[in-house]
Short mmCIF file of C-alpha atoms in Angstrom, two decimals:
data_model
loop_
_atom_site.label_atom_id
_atom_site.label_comp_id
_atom_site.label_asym_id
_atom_site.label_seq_id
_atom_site.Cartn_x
_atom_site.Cartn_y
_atom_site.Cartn_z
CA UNK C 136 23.04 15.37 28.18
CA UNK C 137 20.47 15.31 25.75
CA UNK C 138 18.41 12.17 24.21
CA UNK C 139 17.17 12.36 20.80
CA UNK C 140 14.32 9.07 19.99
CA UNK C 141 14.19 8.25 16.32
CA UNK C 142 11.62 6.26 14.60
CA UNK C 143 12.35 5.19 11.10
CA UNK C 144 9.19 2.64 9.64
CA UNK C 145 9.65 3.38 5.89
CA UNK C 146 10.33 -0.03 3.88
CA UNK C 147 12.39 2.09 1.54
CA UNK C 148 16.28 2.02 2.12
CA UNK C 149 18.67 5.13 2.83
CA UNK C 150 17.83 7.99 0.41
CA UNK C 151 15.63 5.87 -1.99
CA UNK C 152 13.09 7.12 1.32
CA UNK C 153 12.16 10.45 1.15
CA UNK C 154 10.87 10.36 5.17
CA UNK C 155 14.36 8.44 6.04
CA UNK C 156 16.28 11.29 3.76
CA UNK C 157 14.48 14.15 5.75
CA UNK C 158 14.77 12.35 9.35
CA UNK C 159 18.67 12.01 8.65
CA UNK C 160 19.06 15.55 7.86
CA UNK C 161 16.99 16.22 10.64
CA UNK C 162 19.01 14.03 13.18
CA UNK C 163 22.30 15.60 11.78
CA UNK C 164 21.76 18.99 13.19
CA UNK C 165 20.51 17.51 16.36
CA UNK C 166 24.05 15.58 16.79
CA UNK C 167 25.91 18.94 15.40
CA UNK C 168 24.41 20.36 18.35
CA UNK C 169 24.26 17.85 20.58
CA UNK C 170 27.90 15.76 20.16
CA UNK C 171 28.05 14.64 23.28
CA UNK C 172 24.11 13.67 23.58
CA UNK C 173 22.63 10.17 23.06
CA UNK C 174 20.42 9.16 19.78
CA UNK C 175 18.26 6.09 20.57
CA UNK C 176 17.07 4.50 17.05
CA UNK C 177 14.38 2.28 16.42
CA UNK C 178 14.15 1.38 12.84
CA UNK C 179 10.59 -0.74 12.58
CA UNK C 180 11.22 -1.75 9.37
CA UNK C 181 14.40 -3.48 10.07
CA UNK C 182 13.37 -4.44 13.55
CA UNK C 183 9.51 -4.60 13.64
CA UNK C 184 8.13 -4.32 17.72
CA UNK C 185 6.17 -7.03 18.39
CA UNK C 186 2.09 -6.48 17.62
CA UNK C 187 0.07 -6.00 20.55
CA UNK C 188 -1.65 -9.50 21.93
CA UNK C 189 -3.92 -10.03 24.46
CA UNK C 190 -1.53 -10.64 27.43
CA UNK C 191 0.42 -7.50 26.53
CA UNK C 192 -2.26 -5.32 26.37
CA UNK C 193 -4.30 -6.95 29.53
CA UNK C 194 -1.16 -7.00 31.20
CA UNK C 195 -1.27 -3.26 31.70
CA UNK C 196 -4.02 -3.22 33.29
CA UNK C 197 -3.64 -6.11 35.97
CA UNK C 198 -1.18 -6.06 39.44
CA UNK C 199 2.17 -7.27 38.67
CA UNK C 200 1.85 -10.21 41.25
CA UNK C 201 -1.17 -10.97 39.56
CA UNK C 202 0.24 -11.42 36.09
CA UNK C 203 1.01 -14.35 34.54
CA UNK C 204 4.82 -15.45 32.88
CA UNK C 205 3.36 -14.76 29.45
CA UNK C 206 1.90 -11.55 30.70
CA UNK C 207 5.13 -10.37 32.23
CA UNK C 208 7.23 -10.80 29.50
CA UNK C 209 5.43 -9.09 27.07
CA UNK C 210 4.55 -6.31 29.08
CA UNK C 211 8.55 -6.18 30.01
CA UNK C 212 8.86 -5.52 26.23
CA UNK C 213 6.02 -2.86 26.44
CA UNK C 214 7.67 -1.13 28.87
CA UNK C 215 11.40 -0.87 27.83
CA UNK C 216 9.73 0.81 24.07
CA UNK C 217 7.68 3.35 26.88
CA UNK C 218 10.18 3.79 29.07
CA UNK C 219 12.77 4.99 25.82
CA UNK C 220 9.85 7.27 25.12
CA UNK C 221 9.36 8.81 28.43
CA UNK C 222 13.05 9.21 28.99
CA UNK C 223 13.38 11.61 25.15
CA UNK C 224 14.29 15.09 25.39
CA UNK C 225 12.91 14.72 21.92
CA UNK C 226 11.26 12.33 19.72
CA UNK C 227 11.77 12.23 15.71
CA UNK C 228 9.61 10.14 13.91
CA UNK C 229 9.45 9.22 9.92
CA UNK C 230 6.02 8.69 9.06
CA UNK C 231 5.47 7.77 5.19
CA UNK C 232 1.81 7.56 3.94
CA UNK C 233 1.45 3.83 3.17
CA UNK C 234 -2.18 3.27 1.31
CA UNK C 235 -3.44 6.15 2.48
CA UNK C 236 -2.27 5.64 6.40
CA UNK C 237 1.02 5.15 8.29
CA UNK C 238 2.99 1.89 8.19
CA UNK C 239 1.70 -1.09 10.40
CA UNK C 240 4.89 -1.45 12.19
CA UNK C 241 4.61 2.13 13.37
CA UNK C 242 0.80 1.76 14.03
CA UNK C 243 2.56 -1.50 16.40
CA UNK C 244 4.31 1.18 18.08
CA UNK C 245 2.33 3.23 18.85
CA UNK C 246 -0.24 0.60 20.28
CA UNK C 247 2.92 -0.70 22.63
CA UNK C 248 3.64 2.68 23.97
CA UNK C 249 -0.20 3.70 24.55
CA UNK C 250 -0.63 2.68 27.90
CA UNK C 251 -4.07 4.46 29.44
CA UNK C 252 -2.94 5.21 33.15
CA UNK C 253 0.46 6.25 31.89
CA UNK C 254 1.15 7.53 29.01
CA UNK C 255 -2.02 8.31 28.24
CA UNK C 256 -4.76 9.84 30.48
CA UNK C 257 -5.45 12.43 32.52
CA UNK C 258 -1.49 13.39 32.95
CA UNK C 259 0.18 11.84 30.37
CA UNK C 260 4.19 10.66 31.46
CA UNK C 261 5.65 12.21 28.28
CA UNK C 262 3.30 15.59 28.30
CA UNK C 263 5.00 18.20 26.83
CA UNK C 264 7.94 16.21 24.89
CA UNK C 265 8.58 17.61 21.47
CA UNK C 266 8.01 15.20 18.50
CA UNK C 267 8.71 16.10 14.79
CA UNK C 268 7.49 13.61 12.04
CA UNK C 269 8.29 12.98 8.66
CA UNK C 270 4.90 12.44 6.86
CA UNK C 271 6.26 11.75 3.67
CA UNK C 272 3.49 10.88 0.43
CA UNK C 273 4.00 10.06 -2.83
CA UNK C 274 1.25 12.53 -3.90
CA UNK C 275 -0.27 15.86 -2.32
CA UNK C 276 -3.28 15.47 0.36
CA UNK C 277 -2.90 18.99 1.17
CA UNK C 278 -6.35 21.05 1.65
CA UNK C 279 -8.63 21.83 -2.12
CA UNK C 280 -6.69 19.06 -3.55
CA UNK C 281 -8.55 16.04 -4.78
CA UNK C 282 -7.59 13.41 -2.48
CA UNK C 283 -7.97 15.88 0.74
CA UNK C 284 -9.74 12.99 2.18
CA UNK C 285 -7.64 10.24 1.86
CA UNK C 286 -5.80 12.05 4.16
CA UNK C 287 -5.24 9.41 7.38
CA UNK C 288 -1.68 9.71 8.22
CA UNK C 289 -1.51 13.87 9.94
CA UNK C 290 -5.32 13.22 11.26
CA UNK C 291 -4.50 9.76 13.67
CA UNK C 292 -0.52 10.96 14.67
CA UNK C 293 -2.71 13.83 15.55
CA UNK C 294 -5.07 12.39 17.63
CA UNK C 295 -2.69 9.67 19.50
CA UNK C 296 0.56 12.28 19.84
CA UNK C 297 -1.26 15.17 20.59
CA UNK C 298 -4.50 14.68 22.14
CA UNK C 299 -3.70 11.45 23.53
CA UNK C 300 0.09 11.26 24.61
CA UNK C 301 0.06 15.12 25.26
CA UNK C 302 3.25 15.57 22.93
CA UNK C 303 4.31 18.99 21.00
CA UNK C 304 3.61 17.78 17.55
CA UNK C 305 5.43 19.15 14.40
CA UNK C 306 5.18 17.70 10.69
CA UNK C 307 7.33 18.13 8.14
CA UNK C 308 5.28 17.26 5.03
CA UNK C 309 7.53 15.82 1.83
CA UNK C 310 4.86 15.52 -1.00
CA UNK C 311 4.72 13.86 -4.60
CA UNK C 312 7.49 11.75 -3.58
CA UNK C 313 6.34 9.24 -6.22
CA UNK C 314 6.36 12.17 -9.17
CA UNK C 315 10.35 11.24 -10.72
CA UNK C 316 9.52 7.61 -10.58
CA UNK C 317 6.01 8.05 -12.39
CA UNK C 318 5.97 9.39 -15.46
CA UNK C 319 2.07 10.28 -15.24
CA UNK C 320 3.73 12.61 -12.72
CA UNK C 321 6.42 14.00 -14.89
CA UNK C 322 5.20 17.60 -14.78
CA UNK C 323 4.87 18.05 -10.85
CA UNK C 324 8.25 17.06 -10.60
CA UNK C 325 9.30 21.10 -10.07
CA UNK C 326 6.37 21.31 -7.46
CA UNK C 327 8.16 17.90 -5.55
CA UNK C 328 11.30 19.32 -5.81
CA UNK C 329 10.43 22.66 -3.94
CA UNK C 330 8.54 20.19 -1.69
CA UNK C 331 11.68 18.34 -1.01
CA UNK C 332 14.22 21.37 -0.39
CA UNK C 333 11.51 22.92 1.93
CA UNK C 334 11.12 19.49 3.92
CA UNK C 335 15.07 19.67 4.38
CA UNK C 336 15.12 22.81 5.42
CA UNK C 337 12.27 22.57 7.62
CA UNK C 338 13.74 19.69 9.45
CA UNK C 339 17.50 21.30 9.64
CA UNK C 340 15.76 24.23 11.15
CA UNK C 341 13.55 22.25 13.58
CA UNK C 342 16.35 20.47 14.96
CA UNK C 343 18.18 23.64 15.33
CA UNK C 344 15.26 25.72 17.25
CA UNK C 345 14.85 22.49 19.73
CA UNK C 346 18.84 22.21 20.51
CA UNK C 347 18.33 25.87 21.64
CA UNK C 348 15.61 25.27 23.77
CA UNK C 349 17.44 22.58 25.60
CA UNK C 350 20.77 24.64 25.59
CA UNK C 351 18.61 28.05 27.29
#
């Protein structure tokens, strides 16, 4: 039986999200594939993880008979958010550009499941697990364009899920999300709509190729 983690940290609603539209889609194919597996959903905008403090984050690093109550219980909620992680067969994550970077309840996350020792390090506990995310932006940061370098959303997920965490990262990039709602935008709304039908296809395929791998 297969487990499929899903992190949704837009603010947007349903489909009024273009990284929650693409995720669903996404997670649909995984279930058509996987009825009988298990879908563990974390939506951070709903249900924001707790930011890191200083006894949750010294707590990892201290004996467990040495910790105190304040230490215990928030590393107890650090580990139940790493232990969901290390126990995916697959992780799909929606990962909207918010000013320029990703949401603070993901970046919250994130800092909760880093864990240096664990799952991060020399041999990380989740090496190897595929993760697909949703960066979502309401304009295009894509190479030769003019805002190339307000790109911070691929280049971090990058450097904490791949380099750090060891994970087998995918993106699925929906761009000019903002262009029917901005009339500045009006004429890249063909370009966003291509944009769109690739990023659902994309994800209905990615789903697809990973329910294979865990079916060989």
């Amino acid at each position: 039986m297969t487990t499929l983690l899903h992190i949704d940290s837009s603010v947007l609603p349903g489909e009024a999200s273009s990284s929650r539209s693409v995720a669903a889609a996404f997670r649909r194919a995984w279930e058509e594939q996987h009825p009988q597996g298990t879908v563990v959903h974390r939506d951070l905008a709903a249900a924001p993880v707790p930011h890191i403090t200083a006894a949750a984050w010294s707590a990892g690093y201290i004996a467990p008979s040495d910790r105190t109550p304040e230490q215990s219980a928030a590393f107890a909620a650090r580990v139940e958010l790493i232990e969901e992680l290390e126990q995916a067969d697959a992780v799909l994550i929606g990962a909207p550009m918010h000013n320029f970077s990703i949401p603070s309840t993901l970046k919250a996350w994130l800092d909760n499941v880093f864990l240096l020792g664990r799952t991060a390090g020399e041999s990380p506990s989740a090496q190897g697990t595929p993760v697909t995310v949703i960066a979502s932006r309401g304009g295009s940061y894509a190479p030769g364009t003019p805002r190339e370098g307000f790109e911070f959303v691929q280049n971090y997920l990058e450097a904490v899920l791949e380099r750090s965490l060891g994970l087998d990262l995918d993106f699925i990039v929906p761009e000019l999300t903002l262009a029917p709602r901005n009339p500045a935008m009006a004429e890249l709304v063909p370009l966003y709509e291509v944009s769109r039908e690739r990023a659902f296809e994309e994800a209905t395929a990615k789903a697809q190729e990973l329910a294979k791998r865990f079916a060989a």
